[in-house]
Structures are given as C-alpha cells and as structure tokens.
C-alpha cells in the first residue's frame, strides 16, 4: 500500500539511458550549466503563476549547521516527524523513502546535506492551469515523484472534493451515468476522500494508507480490500481531467480522448499526463465484519512450511465466500499478540480479513471450519487457531482502526507477484518451494487477498482499461521486501540480488502472470510483460502519439517509450 501525496516532476535535466533510449540523446539544462534558466526567467515564471513558484530547502536541512535553514528547535520536530507519512506528504519536495533522495540530506547532523537530491523549484499547483504552466515550462521527466535539478509540480493542494448524487453527465457526451460518484482533485489523499464519501453513506475503492494520493494510485490500477467485491480503483473511474504532455487541459472519458482514458487507468503514472481531477463511482458503505486471526505453531516444528502451504491453498475458496484481507505468512517472527499459551516466537499464517454486509457472524465458522478440521487431523495439538471478531457499522469505521500504520523513512525494496488459482491450488509442492524461497529475505511475506471475483469480472467504463491483465485471473497480490542502511551501496545491491533470486520460484510458478506496478521491484528483467502484459504494445503506441518528444520520462514506467 505504497503511496504519497501526489508530487509530479518536470525535470530540466537529462540522463543518458543507453539500454533503453531509441532516439538521439540530448542532455538538458541543470543547475550550474549555461543553459539553466536565469533568475529573471524563474522570476517571470513565478509571476505567471501568481507567486506559486517555490524554492524550498531540503526538509532535513534544519538539522545541519552549515545550511541556511538550520534551526535546532525545528530539527527536533522534523526528527520526530520524519517517519510519518503525513510529514512527507505535507512537504513540497520530500518523499516517503530516503533512498529516492539518495540520502542527500537526512535530518542527522553527522550525515551530509545538500539540495542535490531534490527538485530545484516547485509549482504549488491549486488548479489545472498551474499544472499547464509548469508543463509548458519544463522539458523532461525523470523519476516518478522526485529528481535533482528539476521543476516539480506539487499537486497536494489540488484537493477539491464534490459528491455527485444519483447521476453524472459525461463531459462532451450525451451520456448520463446512473449511480453515485465523487469528483476529487488529483492531489486528494485517501482519508479525505473516504471521509467525504462517508458523509453520504458511501465508500470508494481506495488504498490502505491515509496519505495515499489518488493520482498515482489510479494510474497504477489501485488495489483495495474492497476490490474483491467492486473491482480495482481504475475499474471505478468514470472521468478524468488531464493535462497532457503538450500542455493541453482535456477531459477524458469513454467518449472523449478514449486512448488517453484507457491508458491512464492502470497504464502507469508519470507517463501520459497529469491528473488534475478524477470522478469515481461510489458504493454504499458496507457494514464490516472484521476477523483478526492467527494460525500458528512453534517455528521449530518440522511441518511449518506444510502448514503455511496448506492454508495458502485455501485462499481461492475463502475469497469465493466473500472474504478479502491482508495476510502474512512467516517461518519465524515475534508474536504480534501476547496471550496465555502463545509462544514469543511463532510461525504460520495470520492477518486481518473482512466480510461485507453479512447477516450473521456464522459466516466465519462456515468459512474457516474446513481449515480448522484439517489442522486438527494433520497436526493434532500442534497448531493454534485464534480469532478476534469485531463489527463495524461502516467502511470508514473499519478503516479508522485498521489503516496502514507503517513508518516512512528508511530504505527498502519490494518485490511482488500476482498469484492466480492455478498457482495457489495446482501444485502444492511447487507452491511450497516458492513460498519457502520468497520468505528467505525477511522470514515472512505478505499475501494480500485483494483480487478475486470483483477484479476478475470488472466492467470498467468503455469496456476495458490498461490494468495489467494478470489482475483478471489473480486472487492474491504477494510481496516481500528487503531493507538496508543508508550510504551502503553494497547492502543495497545485495538486497536487490536477494529479492531477484529468492522470488524467482514464484515467477516460475506463474509464467503467465505479472506484478502490481505500484508495489514492485523496479529492476524486473521482463518489465514489459511483468507490468503490462499484452497491453504493452498499445500503451507504447499511445505514448508515442501523445508524447512524441518524451516530455514525461519515468523509469521504469517510461520504458514504454522504447
């Protein structure tokens, strides 16, 4: 559930990409070069923007006496807030993970500090026209949300939210779509949208973190614990306002700018345009029956992998009964709860699952009893099965207690794979071997039950969208990560190599599948197939048509420029 408040970037620099660039390379201006815009030029841009051009210092600079922004009191405050998503979302140049800034200014006095890893200027956009002005001024795009020597467009304040009750008329079309919807600014964050929809008894398919920005979430596809019922977020988009690479402000829907509408729903962010607003279908806010559970044993038991594999094979059947959720499988970890009889270290399968709009808690027993019976038969008195059931009157009520509370800052890489029914139930021996390898980096991995029927049978507006076709057969989004310390290139390379190596058996188990681009390893060797599948060639044609000069360039997303 990675994400951040939306921050887009128009770099004025160029980077040679010999492996991927098909066109003659041309380096563009960057700070310190003769071609870098003069102070008068930047001042003119600021006037055009009505004073909305920012030149902020690195947020960690307040901790460095050598920096003009040094402030001992603020340093303490920044240090405390650094690991919160809210701090980074509210800063015009900061990003959630330190490695994306190349550790150029951590809030630590003994660390180096410069502005080299940050945008040089920021357009504080509050309307589509501000985005257009920024795009017209910029020349190239490097990175998904941050790059040195760049003009960044901060969409954090594109956050208007309007609820549309009963119907919605498509712009430039005679069609009126029946049902409720919500129109939100491209920089709107998930919790604000959830809260606005909840006032009308509605919910959207959205992310698991409060500060997830809607723009990047939608363009990647957008998984959700509600997706097994309603489809991915991209499947629920009715209309978008987009600023194109040419600086045109357009409205895209199933009848206007169809290719752009198709591509922007799942085809990858930072590539085809900047979303300044999006209209999403809403759904009646469901009552939630939440089940926190643990199926655990002693990590020293010889059958640990067999236990994990067995429960994993039951996921398709559980999801067909209306269950979705976020799970962890582990060979050895600290127990998340302390109860009599529960050891300090545990192994097994655990997580939080939900049922939506069910009449009775009896559905829990119906779903899990077959699993429990097998546990008793195969491993009598060796496996413990704990459940904690909580009922919530609304989706927002559940989210308030169960949102992603992980920390920002730090450095890690994620690797992921979408698992279909064949992978989960076809060959338990191969599945066991793949799970064993995938748990190697950290001793555990996540199995998110966020696909299934709703995603497989989704009917997006216009018939189709650019979501990775692997989602349409998947049940599970499987992922794991590897962490490393700052300023340690060797450890970083080792982390990447470990993830590549240990996740390969899962790739081999799912040769026709792929990965969710918003939560994936950037260094996938078969990135075209992994991230886009059969949609790649169409996305390539659209990219070449709407952005022939590569105004937007993003690795790996704009590898589709090849």
XYZ file of C-alpha atoms in Angstrom:
562
model
C 0.000 0.000 0.000
C 2.647 2.360 -1.026
C 1.690 5.918 -1.876
C 2.101 9.536 -1.075
C 0.543 12.871 -1.555
C 0.807 13.487 -5.268
C 4.009 15.160 -6.407
C 4.848 15.314 -10.086
C 8.042 16.351 -11.709
C 9.178 18.070 -14.867
C 12.919 17.738 -14.926
C 15.112 20.200 -16.720
C 17.921 17.649 -16.752
C 18.650 14.694 -18.973
C 20.114 11.297 -18.151
C 21.663 9.020 -20.749
C 19.890 5.681 -20.927
C 21.871 3.650 -23.403
C 19.931 0.458 -22.778
C 16.542 1.953 -23.402
C 16.647 5.192 -25.373
C 15.860 4.693 -29.071
C 16.281 8.333 -30.006
C 19.415 10.503 -30.092
C 20.255 11.502 -26.556
C 20.241 15.156 -25.633
C 21.233 16.436 -22.219
C 19.044 19.201 -20.910
C 19.876 22.036 -18.618
C 20.500 21.554 -14.917
C 21.674 23.854 -12.141
C 25.140 25.207 -12.832
C 25.064 24.840 -16.613
C 24.959 27.752 -19.033
C 21.561 26.723 -20.335
C 19.923 26.670 -16.903
C 17.147 29.302 -16.774
C 18.280 32.618 -15.370
C 16.975 34.148 -12.171
C 14.925 36.551 -14.301
C 13.346 33.631 -16.148
C 12.391 31.908 -12.900
C 11.022 35.201 -11.591
C 8.910 35.552 -14.718
C 7.541 32.047 -14.218
C 6.705 32.928 -10.633
C 4.769 35.992 -11.790
C 2.877 33.901 -14.332
C 1.959 31.515 -11.530
C 0.806 34.309 -9.267
C 3.606 33.746 -6.776
C 3.170 29.976 -6.569
C 6.737 29.019 -7.531
C 8.586 27.668 -4.504
C 12.285 27.103 -3.885
C 12.180 25.133 -0.630
C 15.265 23.870 1.200
C 15.641 20.132 1.866
C 13.388 19.290 4.819
C 16.333 17.815 6.733
C 18.401 20.992 6.348
C 17.106 22.322 9.676
C 19.420 19.794 11.374
C 22.630 20.921 9.649
C 24.505 23.980 10.992
C 26.123 24.511 7.589
C 22.730 25.111 5.982
C 20.909 28.489 5.961
C 17.727 26.726 7.110
C 19.370 25.360 10.282
C 17.076 25.564 13.291
C 17.722 23.467 16.373
C 14.114 23.554 17.566
C 12.724 22.636 14.169
C 15.335 19.890 13.860
C 13.887 18.127 16.874
C 10.402 18.417 15.412
C 11.474 17.165 11.987
C 13.363 14.258 13.519
C 10.254 13.148 15.381
C 8.023 13.515 12.313
C 10.410 12.007 9.745
C 8.964 8.513 9.953
C 5.362 9.658 9.495
C 3.743 9.720 6.069
C 1.937 12.936 6.949
C 5.176 14.893 7.306
C 6.432 13.985 3.849
C 3.011 14.416 2.232
C 2.843 17.948 3.585
C 6.274 18.973 2.308
C 6.560 20.172 -1.315
C 9.778 18.273 -2.127
C 10.051 15.422 0.354
C 9.265 11.801 -0.477
C 8.405 8.873 1.763
C 11.606 6.849 1.349
C 15.105 8.199 1.905
C 16.730 6.299 -0.967
C 14.727 8.237 -3.570
C 16.596 11.375 -2.483
C 19.905 9.475 -2.479
C 20.340 10.358 1.219
C 21.458 13.854 0.287
C 20.017 15.482 3.397
C 18.823 13.261 6.231
C 17.796 15.026 9.465
C 21.003 13.891 11.172
C 23.820 16.324 11.915
C 26.535 13.786 11.101
C 25.068 12.997 7.677
C 25.877 15.099 4.595
C 23.361 17.682 3.456
C 22.839 19.366 0.123
C 19.925 20.072 -2.179
C 21.393 17.802 -4.870
C 18.769 15.100 -4.440
C 15.774 17.412 -4.609
C 13.879 19.464 -7.178
C 15.257 22.959 -7.646
C 11.836 24.617 -7.948
C 8.269 23.595 -7.201
C 4.986 24.723 -8.717
C 2.481 24.805 -5.875
C -0.484 23.930 -8.075
C -4.044 24.540 -6.955
C -5.732 24.341 -10.372
C -5.195 22.710 -13.752
C -3.875 25.968 -15.227
C -0.950 25.934 -12.785
C -0.077 22.414 -13.932
C -0.283 23.526 -17.562
C 2.086 26.429 -16.932
C 4.566 24.089 -15.267
C 4.430 21.579 -18.115
C 4.843 24.313 -20.700
C 7.978 25.474 -18.872
C 9.518 22.052 -18.227
C 11.290 19.871 -20.742
C 11.767 16.333 -19.452
C 10.571 13.998 -16.736
C 12.929 11.835 -14.685
C 11.567 9.677 -11.865
C 8.078 9.172 -10.610
C 7.988 11.895 -7.995
C 11.418 13.349 -7.433
C 14.627 14.223 -9.237
C 17.583 16.541 -8.750
C 17.668 19.697 -10.820
C 14.001 19.617 -11.657
C 10.851 21.657 -11.744
C 8.388 19.714 -9.630
C 4.628 20.149 -9.746
C 3.185 19.724 -6.269
C -0.469 18.723 -6.616
C -1.063 18.477 -2.864
C -3.478 21.412 -2.994
C -5.487 20.060 -5.919
C -7.826 18.628 -3.320
C -11.381 19.795 -4.001
C -13.996 17.081 -3.430
C -17.550 17.104 -4.821
C -20.147 14.393 -4.282
C -22.455 13.685 -7.223
C -25.720 12.086 -6.147
C -27.810 9.888 -8.386
C -26.248 10.602 -11.760
C -23.270 12.101 -13.562
C -23.208 13.627 -17.046
C -20.067 12.882 -19.001
C -18.350 15.986 -20.367
C -18.728 16.387 -24.124
C -21.087 13.433 -24.319
C -24.802 12.886 -24.224
C -24.384 10.070 -21.742
C -25.673 10.323 -18.212
C -24.272 7.644 -15.919
C -26.672 6.433 -13.261
C -25.450 5.993 -9.722
C -23.496 7.964 -7.159
C -19.989 9.257 -7.730
C -17.399 11.603 -6.303
C -15.135 14.052 -8.150
C -11.813 14.704 -6.431
C -8.740 16.794 -7.172
C -5.687 14.938 -8.441
C -3.785 15.613 -5.215
C -6.539 14.439 -2.885
C -5.492 11.980 -0.224
C -7.327 8.800 0.599
C -8.589 9.635 4.071
C -10.116 12.918 2.947
C -11.973 11.133 0.145
C -13.170 8.381 2.471
C -14.443 10.958 4.955
C -16.277 12.968 2.296
C -17.936 9.866 0.856
C -18.880 8.600 4.307
C -20.954 11.730 4.946
C -23.280 10.425 2.240
C -23.184 6.810 3.397
C -20.838 5.898 0.557
C -17.378 4.401 0.065
C -14.856 4.217 -2.756
C -12.385 1.545 -3.753
C -9.279 3.088 -2.233
C -5.875 2.472 -0.704
C -4.903 1.234 2.726
C -2.941 4.311 3.823
C -4.372 7.673 4.852
C -1.993 9.762 2.739
C -2.101 7.700 -0.466
C -2.553 10.193 -3.325
C -5.357 9.385 -5.739
C -3.419 10.186 -8.931
C -0.604 7.658 -8.712
C -2.910 5.125 -7.114
C -5.360 5.193 -10.032
C -2.742 5.154 -12.774
C -1.190 2.028 -11.288
C -4.542 0.256 -11.035
C -5.245 0.643 -7.335
C -5.863 -2.483 -5.244
C -8.050 -2.423 -2.154
C -9.583 -4.707 0.425
C -12.900 -3.715 -1.237
C -11.660 -4.704 -4.709
C -12.767 -8.368 -4.498
C -16.315 -7.001 -4.473
C -16.120 -3.860 -6.621
C -13.017 -4.205 -8.807
C -9.816 -2.187 -8.748
C -9.887 1.582 -8.319
C -9.114 2.011 -12.032
C -12.222 -0.044 -12.816
C -14.340 2.517 -10.963
C -13.179 5.635 -12.821
C -15.870 7.479 -14.785
C -13.971 10.540 -15.987
C -10.648 12.380 -15.690
C -9.346 15.886 -16.242
C -5.776 15.614 -17.505
C -3.005 17.993 -18.507
C -1.255 16.346 -21.448
C 2.467 16.430 -22.295
C 1.649 19.186 -24.809
C 0.168 21.298 -22.028
C -3.446 20.827 -23.132
C -6.124 20.568 -20.460
C -8.506 17.830 -21.585
C -11.382 15.829 -20.153
C -11.098 12.123 -20.897
C -13.899 9.598 -20.655
C -15.316 6.728 -22.692
C -16.416 9.148 -25.435
C -13.577 11.709 -25.433
C -9.834 11.091 -25.675
C -10.544 7.382 -25.418
C -6.967 6.196 -25.764
C -5.818 8.517 -23.003
C -8.742 7.456 -20.811
C -7.798 3.821 -21.376
C -4.087 4.326 -20.705
C -4.446 6.473 -17.587
C -6.457 3.772 -15.829
C -3.734 1.297 -14.928
C -1.118 2.021 -17.590
C 1.332 3.549 -15.136
C 1.836 7.004 -13.687
C 4.156 9.824 -14.708
C 3.940 8.862 -18.363
C 0.805 10.003 -20.197
C -0.322 13.140 -18.377
C -1.098 14.790 -15.054
C -4.459 14.025 -13.457
C -5.960 17.217 -12.080
C -9.311 15.645 -11.185
C -10.986 12.260 -11.375
C -14.579 11.116 -10.958
C -15.018 7.769 -9.230
C -18.042 5.565 -8.816
C -19.045 5.236 -5.165
C -20.742 2.332 -3.434
C -22.981 2.091 -0.370
C -20.690 1.976 2.636
C -20.679 -1.674 3.736
C -21.022 -2.948 7.244
C -17.794 -4.746 8.039
C -17.326 -7.972 9.966
C -13.607 -7.964 10.705
C -11.683 -11.088 11.681
C -8.156 -10.827 13.028
C -6.760 -14.354 13.110
C -3.620 -16.394 13.709
C -2.967 -19.965 12.602
C 0.341 -20.584 14.335
C 2.780 -23.149 15.617
C 6.272 -23.320 17.083
C 8.887 -22.223 14.499
C 10.929 -25.309 15.391
C 8.241 -27.699 14.125
C 9.249 -29.613 11.014
C 5.866 -29.079 9.329
C 5.915 -25.256 9.342
C 6.160 -24.955 5.558
C 3.486 -27.613 5.046
C 1.158 -25.675 7.344
C 1.758 -22.393 5.539
C 1.323 -24.042 2.154
C -1.926 -25.744 3.126
C -3.588 -22.551 4.359
C -2.356 -20.678 1.284
C -4.042 -23.244 -0.983
C -7.353 -22.425 0.714
C -7.308 -18.759 -0.294
C -9.382 -19.105 -3.501
C -12.114 -20.939 -1.606
C -12.107 -18.335 1.166
C -12.366 -15.492 -1.335
C -15.231 -17.162 -3.167
C -17.116 -16.904 0.127
C -16.710 -13.136 0.155
C -13.551 -12.779 2.220
C -10.818 -10.254 1.473
C -7.881 -9.229 3.597
C -4.232 -8.608 4.337
C -2.234 -11.620 5.495
C 1.307 -12.556 6.475
C 2.987 -15.937 6.255
C 6.072 -16.421 8.377
C 8.580 -19.094 9.276
C 9.629 -17.285 12.439
C 8.604 -13.952 13.906
C 7.749 -12.249 17.178
C 4.143 -12.989 18.093
C 2.007 -9.902 17.321
C -0.073 -10.503 20.455
C 0.625 -11.805 23.926
C -1.843 -14.443 25.138
C -1.573 -17.342 27.581
C -0.247 -20.324 25.673
C 1.078 -18.276 22.757
C 4.879 -18.502 22.473
C 7.044 -15.425 21.964
C 8.129 -16.686 18.543
C 5.574 -18.074 16.115
C 5.325 -19.456 12.599
C 2.277 -19.767 10.390
C -0.422 -17.749 8.634
C -2.070 -14.674 10.149
C -3.820 -11.479 9.186
C -6.976 -9.413 9.113
C -9.871 -10.378 6.871
C -13.264 -8.821 6.330
C -16.746 -9.863 5.312
C -19.015 -7.168 3.870
C -22.727 -6.771 4.616
C -23.255 -10.228 6.100
C -26.308 -11.095 8.195
C -24.609 -13.190 10.851
C -21.151 -13.913 12.283
C -21.902 -17.557 11.488
C -20.215 -16.974 8.119
C -16.872 -17.048 9.911
C -17.341 -20.607 11.119
C -18.640 -21.687 7.728
C -15.555 -20.277 6.013
C -12.866 -21.396 8.451
C -14.190 -24.668 9.903
C -12.944 -26.800 6.972
C -9.466 -25.379 7.508
C -9.635 -25.960 11.249
C -10.741 -29.562 10.773
C -7.776 -30.288 8.529
C -5.406 -28.681 11.016
C -6.684 -30.976 13.756
C -6.402 -34.045 11.554
C -2.920 -33.401 10.181
C -1.250 -31.745 13.167
C -3.277 -32.593 16.309
C -2.486 -30.371 19.301
C 0.339 -28.749 17.360
C -1.412 -25.778 15.734
C -3.274 -22.958 17.462
C -6.094 -21.076 15.732
C -7.080 -17.737 17.280
C -9.714 -15.292 16.046
C -10.842 -11.881 17.199
C -14.095 -10.670 15.654
C -15.123 -7.005 15.536
C -18.144 -5.469 13.830
C -18.137 -2.000 12.246
C -21.122 -0.019 11.017
C -19.264 1.485 8.061
C -16.206 1.204 5.868
C -14.717 4.357 7.401
C -15.258 2.931 10.880
C -13.182 -0.111 9.947
C -10.515 1.956 8.189
C -10.072 4.242 11.197
C -8.907 1.243 13.222
C -7.085 -0.725 10.535
C -5.305 1.700 8.190
C -1.699 1.065 7.232
C 0.304 2.355 10.173
C 3.779 1.528 8.897
C 6.566 4.085 9.044
C 8.064 6.270 6.364
C 11.776 6.950 6.030
C 14.303 4.164 5.838
C 15.351 2.204 2.778
C 13.991 -0.986 1.292
C 12.901 -2.583 -1.952
C 9.703 -4.511 -2.583
C 9.197 -7.400 -4.966
C 5.746 -8.729 -5.819
C 3.765 -11.187 -7.925
C 0.090 -11.723 -8.725
C -0.966 -15.302 -7.946
C -3.840 -16.964 -9.793
C -5.881 -20.023 -8.876
C -3.564 -22.407 -10.683
C -0.558 -21.137 -8.751
C -2.378 -21.458 -5.431
C -4.006 -24.852 -5.928
C -2.361 -26.576 -8.898
C 0.868 -27.989 -7.478
C 1.330 -27.744 -3.723
C 4.950 -28.957 -3.865
C 5.984 -26.165 -6.244
C 3.971 -23.676 -4.189
C 5.731 -24.815 -1.016
C 9.151 -24.384 -2.600
C 8.217 -20.949 -3.929
C 6.879 -19.778 -0.568
C 9.969 -21.081 1.192
C 12.258 -19.108 -1.101
C 10.146 -15.942 -1.040
C 10.219 -15.853 2.765
C 14.020 -16.008 2.809
C 14.831 -12.246 2.772
C 12.983 -11.418 5.994
C 11.472 -14.688 7.193
C 7.976 -13.676 6.104
C 5.946 -12.341 3.210
C 2.549 -10.754 2.635
C -0.356 -12.355 0.820
C -2.966 -9.681 0.111
C -6.370 -11.095 -0.811
C -7.348 -8.103 -2.953
C -8.333 -9.590 -6.322
C -10.755 -12.448 -6.959
C -14.255 -12.184 -8.399
C -14.728 -8.411 -8.331
C -11.460 -7.803 -10.159
C -11.787 -10.765 -12.487
C -15.305 -9.771 -13.590
C -14.879 -5.979 -13.525
C -16.553 -3.949 -16.255
C -14.741 -0.613 -16.496
C -16.302 2.232 -18.469
C -15.530 1.922 -22.147
C -15.265 -1.846 -21.851
C -11.596 -2.107 -20.906
C -8.714 -0.247 -19.335
C -4.940 -0.613 -19.182
C -4.793 -2.552 -15.913
C -2.267 -5.387 -16.057
C -4.215 -8.372 -17.477
C -2.659 -10.553 -14.769
C -5.099 -8.965 -12.322
C -8.008 -10.522 -14.224
C -7.070 -14.051 -13.161
C -5.442 -13.272 -9.807
C -6.583 -13.904 -6.263
C -3.512 -12.767 -4.350
C -1.010 -9.923 -4.509
C 2.100 -11.488 -2.928
C 5.003 -9.320 -1.837
C 8.055 -9.205 0.341
C 10.850 -6.725 0.959
C 14.489 -6.335 1.898
C 15.892 -3.408 3.883
C 19.343 -1.847 4.007
C 21.036 1.095 5.655
C 21.785 4.488 4.101
C 25.080 5.150 2.298
C 25.669 1.420 1.836
C 25.675 0.607 -1.868
C 26.907 -2.924 -1.227
C 23.994 -3.682 1.086
C 21.592 -2.137 -1.412
C 22.930 -4.286 -4.254
C 22.751 -7.360 -2.033
C 19.118 -6.587 -1.172
C 18.199 -6.320 -4.846
C 20.044 -9.526 -5.713
C 18.395 -11.394 -2.847
C 14.913 -10.325 -3.890
C 15.566 -11.214 -7.519
C 16.923 -14.642 -6.615
C 14.503 -15.684 -3.889
C 11.377 -14.521 -5.697
C 12.247 -16.310 -8.926
C 10.435 -19.548 -7.938
C 7.202 -17.538 -7.606
C 7.786 -16.090 -11.068
C 8.390 -19.611 -12.381
C 5.183 -20.764 -10.702
C 3.224 -18.024 -12.511
C 4.740 -17.750 -16.012
C 1.662 -16.022 -17.456
C 1.237 -13.569 -14.605
C 2.895 -10.309 -13.612
C 3.220 -7.757 -10.829
C 1.393 -4.706 -9.485
C 3.466 -1.780 -10.682
C 2.747 0.456 -7.672
C 4.298 -2.124 -5.347
C 7.026 -3.871 -7.291
C 10.749 -4.213 -7.824
C 11.943 -1.568 -10.327
C 14.542 -3.973 -11.690
C 12.299 -6.704 -13.107
C 14.150 -8.170 -16.091
C 10.989 -8.770 -18.134
C 9.400 -5.465 -17.158
C 7.191 -5.116 -20.257
C 5.446 -8.427 -19.599
C 5.588 -8.166 -15.804
C 3.943 -4.746 -15.521
C 1.729 -4.556 -18.612
C 1.398 -7.972 -20.257
C -0.441 -7.842 -23.573
C -1.280 -4.152 -23.028
C 2.316 -3.070 -23.572
C 2.237 -2.564 -27.341
C -0.945 -0.492 -27.229
C 0.466 1.628 -24.415
C 3.607 2.147 -26.480
C 1.582 3.396 -29.455
C -0.386 5.790 -27.265
C 2.780 7.087 -25.617
C 4.441 7.776 -28.965
C 1.307 9.548 -30.179
C 0.599 11.843 -27.239
C 4.191 12.439 -26.107
C 6.490 12.071 -29.131
C 9.223 14.211 -27.581
C 9.191 12.436 -24.205
C 8.180 15.393 -22.076
C 7.312 12.813 -19.415
C 10.026 10.261 -18.789
C 9.879 7.845 -15.901
C 11.867 4.683 -15.215
C 10.605 2.001 -15.355
C 7.281 3.450 -16.423
C 8.521 5.280 -19.472
C 10.438 2.256 -20.607
C 7.323 2.020 -22.744
C 8.895 4.741 -24.887
C 11.081 2.072 -26.466
